[in-house]
């Protein structure tokens, strides 16, 4: 069973940066067949896909974060990252790490129901 623990959230001013981490209990690396993703949920809004990375390293991003956020994975540390730059108040949300067996797909990588494993979330607050 995959267990995921997020860290790295906090409060920053607009234009600042944060790096989120997600430590996985199972062995998740380039040879493991897991798609890993970051989702976020702001107050009063639905959970939305932010970014995902396939077992082979192919990445997907929401239009709202392209060019500002970078998803990556460190195979040796079983850790997923989300580097967030040029943060905006609209990025304020609880951020969740998620994993699903097999690859990510263009038509479904941002759909929360297809992911089987979830972390508890880490709060990101961006002030103007």
PDB file of C-alpha atoms in Angstrom:
ATOM      1  CA  UNK A   1       0.000   0.000   0.000  1.00  0.00           C
ATOM      2  CA  UNK A   2       1.312   3.467  -0.899  1.00  0.00           C
ATOM      3  CA  UNK A   3       1.332   6.032   1.892  1.00  0.00           C
ATOM      4  CA  UNK A   4       1.997   9.661   1.033  1.00  0.00           C
ATOM      5  CA  UNK A   5       3.074  12.491   3.342  1.00  0.00           C
ATOM      6  CA  UNK A   6       3.250  16.077   2.111  1.00  0.00           C
ATOM      7  CA  UNK A   7       5.379  18.876   3.536  1.00  0.00           C
ATOM      8  CA  UNK A   8       6.667  22.317   2.586  1.00  0.00           C
ATOM      9  CA  UNK A   9       3.511  24.382   2.696  1.00  0.00           C
ATOM     10  CA  UNK A  10       3.379  27.771   4.346  1.00  0.00           C
ATOM     11  CA  UNK A  11       2.539  31.439   3.950  1.00  0.00           C
ATOM     12  CA  UNK A  12       4.288  33.634   1.396  1.00  0.00           C
ATOM     13  CA  UNK A  13       3.728  36.946  -0.311  1.00  0.00           C
ATOM     14  CA  UNK A  14       2.723  37.164  -3.937  1.00  0.00           C
ATOM     15  CA  UNK A  15       5.703  36.598  -6.195  1.00  0.00           C
ATOM     16  CA  UNK A  16       7.387  34.289  -3.724  1.00  0.00           C
ATOM     17  CA  UNK A  17       8.289  30.621  -4.021  1.00  0.00           C
ATOM     18  CA  UNK A  18       7.667  27.394  -2.162  1.00  0.00           C
ATOM     19  CA  UNK A  19       8.703  23.799  -2.750  1.00  0.00           C
ATOM     20  CA  UNK A  20       6.327  21.070  -1.722  1.00  0.00           C
ATOM     21  CA  UNK A  21       7.543  17.552  -1.036  1.00  0.00           C
ATOM     22  CA  UNK A  22       5.684  14.260  -0.937  1.00  0.00           C
ATOM     23  CA  UNK A  23       7.396  11.310   0.708  1.00  0.00           C
ATOM     24  CA  UNK A  24       6.135   7.917  -0.436  1.00  0.00           C
ATOM     25  CA  UNK A  25       6.305   4.851   1.744  1.00  0.00           C
ATOM     26  CA  UNK A  26       6.405   2.453  -1.163  1.00  0.00           C
ATOM     27  CA  UNK A  27       9.209   2.266  -3.694  1.00  0.00           C
ATOM     28  CA  UNK A  28       8.183   4.705  -6.378  1.00  0.00           C
ATOM     29  CA  UNK A  29      10.754   5.465  -9.004  1.00  0.00           C
ATOM     30  CA  UNK A  30      11.175   5.493 -12.696  1.00  0.00           C
ATOM     31  CA  UNK A  31      10.716   1.772 -12.979  1.00  0.00           C
ATOM     32  CA  UNK A  32       7.657   1.640 -10.764  1.00  0.00           C
ATOM     33  CA  UNK A  33       4.398   1.904 -12.560  1.00  0.00           C
ATOM     34  CA  UNK A  34       2.851   4.874 -10.751  1.00  0.00           C
ATOM     35  CA  UNK A  35       1.569   8.148 -12.027  1.00  0.00           C
ATOM     36  CA  UNK A  36       2.130  10.811  -9.353  1.00  0.00           C
ATOM     37  CA  UNK A  37       0.185  14.050  -9.126  1.00  0.00           C
ATOM     38  CA  UNK A  38      -0.405  17.237  -7.193  1.00  0.00           C
ATOM     39  CA  UNK A  39      -3.928  18.512  -6.635  1.00  0.00           C
ATOM     40  CA  UNK A  40      -5.236  21.513  -4.766  1.00  0.00           C
ATOM     41  CA  UNK A  41      -8.499  22.547  -3.199  1.00  0.00           C
ATOM     42  CA  UNK A  42      -9.344  26.096  -2.249  1.00  0.00           C
ATOM     43  CA  UNK A  43     -12.123  26.951   0.177  1.00  0.00           C
ATOM     44  CA  UNK A  44     -15.505  26.515  -1.472  1.00  0.00           C
ATOM     45  CA  UNK A  45     -14.050  25.059  -4.651  1.00  0.00           C
ATOM     46  CA  UNK A  46     -13.610  21.598  -6.125  1.00  0.00           C
ATOM     47  CA  UNK A  47     -10.325  19.761  -6.015  1.00  0.00           C
ATOM     48  CA  UNK A  48      -8.347  20.436  -9.175  1.00  0.00           C
ATOM     49  CA  UNK A  49      -5.330  18.862 -10.795  1.00  0.00           C
ATOM     50  CA  UNK A  50      -2.203  21.012 -10.725  1.00  0.00           C
ATOM     51  CA  UNK A  51       0.476  18.769 -12.221  1.00  0.00           C
ATOM     52  CA  UNK A  52       1.309  15.119 -12.789  1.00  0.00           C
ATOM     53  CA  UNK A  53       4.338  13.073 -13.767  1.00  0.00           C
ATOM     54  CA  UNK A  54       4.286   9.680 -15.431  1.00  0.00           C
ATOM     55  CA  UNK A  55       6.575   6.756 -14.522  1.00  0.00           C
ATOM     56  CA  UNK A  56       8.709   7.703 -17.490  1.00  0.00           C
ATOM     57  CA  UNK A  57       8.966  11.346 -16.447  1.00  0.00           C
ATOM     58  CA  UNK A  58       6.461  12.911 -18.820  1.00  0.00           C
ATOM     59  CA  UNK A  59       4.802  15.895 -17.169  1.00  0.00           C
ATOM     60  CA  UNK A  60       1.376  17.495 -17.302  1.00  0.00           C
ATOM     61  CA  UNK A  61       0.349  20.912 -15.998  1.00  0.00           C
ATOM     62  CA  UNK A  62      -2.811  22.892 -15.528  1.00  0.00           C
ATOM     63  CA  UNK A  63      -2.884  25.978 -17.726  1.00  0.00           C
ATOM     64  CA  UNK A  64      -3.038  28.184 -14.637  1.00  0.00           C
ATOM     65  CA  UNK A  65       0.389  27.035 -13.416  1.00  0.00           C
ATOM     66  CA  UNK A  66       2.319  26.427 -16.643  1.00  0.00           C
ATOM     67  CA  UNK A  67       5.612  28.267 -16.616  1.00  0.00           C
ATOM     68  CA  UNK A  68       5.447  28.832 -12.845  1.00  0.00           C
ATOM     69  CA  UNK A  69       5.274  25.347 -11.299  1.00  0.00           C
ATOM     70  CA  UNK A  70       7.562  22.379 -11.911  1.00  0.00           C
ATOM     71  CA  UNK A  71       6.813  18.798 -10.889  1.00  0.00           C
ATOM     72  CA  UNK A  72       9.669  16.344 -10.422  1.00  0.00           C
ATOM     73  CA  UNK A  73      10.509  13.086  -8.694  1.00  0.00           C
ATOM     74  CA  UNK A  74      13.657  11.916  -6.911  1.00  0.00           C
ATOM     75  CA  UNK A  75      13.822   8.189  -7.408  1.00  0.00           C
ATOM     76  CA  UNK A  76      16.528   7.607  -4.817  1.00  0.00           C
ATOM     77  CA  UNK A  77      14.530   9.374  -2.102  1.00  0.00           C
ATOM     78  CA  UNK A  78      11.075   8.098  -3.094  1.00  0.00           C
ATOM     79  CA  UNK A  79       9.965  11.701  -3.106  1.00  0.00           C
ATOM     80  CA  UNK A  80       7.798  13.832  -5.347  1.00  0.00           C
ATOM     81  CA  UNK A  81       8.266  17.603  -5.541  1.00  0.00           C
ATOM     82  CA  UNK A  82       6.376  20.641  -6.697  1.00  0.00           C
ATOM     83  CA  UNK A  83       8.463  23.775  -7.145  1.00  0.00           C
ATOM     84  CA  UNK A  84       6.134  26.771  -7.143  1.00  0.00           C
ATOM     85  CA  UNK A  85       7.445  30.132  -8.320  1.00  0.00           C
ATOM     86  CA  UNK A  86       5.769  33.484  -8.944  1.00  0.00           C
ATOM     87  CA  UNK A  87       3.002  32.547  -6.556  1.00  0.00           C
ATOM     88  CA  UNK A  88      -0.302  34.379  -6.750  1.00  0.00           C
ATOM     89  CA  UNK A  89      -3.115  34.794  -4.206  1.00  0.00           C
ATOM     90  CA  UNK A  90      -5.215  32.501  -6.444  1.00  0.00           C
ATOM     91  CA  UNK A  91      -2.740  29.694  -5.675  1.00  0.00           C
ATOM     92  CA  UNK A  92      -3.923  29.675  -2.061  1.00  0.00           C
ATOM     93  CA  UNK A  93      -5.268  26.193  -1.307  1.00  0.00           C
ATOM     94  CA  UNK A  94      -4.661  22.900   0.420  1.00  0.00           C
ATOM     95  CA  UNK A  95      -2.263  20.934  -1.772  1.00  0.00           C
ATOM     96  CA  UNK A  96      -2.475  17.153  -1.972  1.00  0.00           C
ATOM     97  CA  UNK A  97      -0.116  14.531  -3.318  1.00  0.00           C
ATOM     98  CA  UNK A  98      -1.708  11.588  -5.109  1.00  0.00           C
ATOM     99  CA  UNK A  99      -0.658   8.359  -6.792  1.00  0.00           C
ATOM    100  CA  UNK A 100      -2.252   5.907  -9.184  1.00  0.00           C
ATOM    101  CA  UNK A 101      -1.061   2.659 -10.602  1.00  0.00           C
ATOM    102  CA  UNK A 102       0.051   2.731 -14.211  1.00  0.00           C
ATOM    103  CA  UNK A 103       0.628   5.781 -16.329  1.00  0.00           C
ATOM    104  CA  UNK A 104      -0.885   9.217 -16.518  1.00  0.00           C
ATOM    105  CA  UNK A 105      -3.029  10.011 -19.553  1.00  0.00           C
ATOM    106  CA  UNK A 106      -3.742  13.348 -21.235  1.00  0.00           C
ATOM    107  CA  UNK A 107      -7.474  12.982 -20.833  1.00  0.00           C
ATOM    108  CA  UNK A 108      -7.537  11.989 -17.174  1.00  0.00           C
ATOM    109  CA  UNK A 109      -4.397  13.081 -15.321  1.00  0.00           C
ATOM    110  CA  UNK A 110      -6.273  15.939 -13.626  1.00  0.00           C
ATOM    111  CA  UNK A 111      -9.259  13.858 -12.514  1.00  0.00           C
ATOM    112  CA  UNK A 112      -9.106  13.167  -8.789  1.00  0.00           C
ATOM    113  CA  UNK A 113     -11.262   9.978  -8.886  1.00  0.00           C
ATOM    114  CA  UNK A 114      -8.676   8.085 -10.953  1.00  0.00           C
ATOM    115  CA  UNK A 115      -6.062   8.410  -8.206  1.00  0.00           C
ATOM    116  CA  UNK A 116      -6.118   5.676  -5.569  1.00  0.00           C
ATOM    117  CA  UNK A 117      -3.736   7.022  -2.945  1.00  0.00           C
ATOM    118  CA  UNK A 118      -3.763  10.424  -1.254  1.00  0.00           C
ATOM    119  CA  UNK A 119      -1.785  12.335   1.318  1.00  0.00           C
ATOM    120  CA  UNK A 120      -3.300  14.472   4.066  1.00  0.00           C
ATOM    121  CA  UNK A 121      -2.442  17.756   2.398  1.00  0.00           C
ATOM    122  CA  UNK A 122      -0.306  20.813   3.137  1.00  0.00           C
ATOM    123  CA  UNK A 123      -1.663  24.363   3.229  1.00  0.00           C
ATOM    124  CA  UNK A 124      -0.302  27.056   0.938  1.00  0.00           C
ATOM    125  CA  UNK A 125      -1.356  30.660   1.584  1.00  0.00           C
ATOM    126  CA  UNK A 126      -0.297  33.490  -0.716  1.00  0.00           C
ATOM    127  CA  UNK A 127      -0.957  37.046   0.396  1.00  0.00           C
ATOM    128  CA  UNK A 128      -1.124  40.074  -1.889  1.00  0.00           C
TER     129      UNK A 128
END
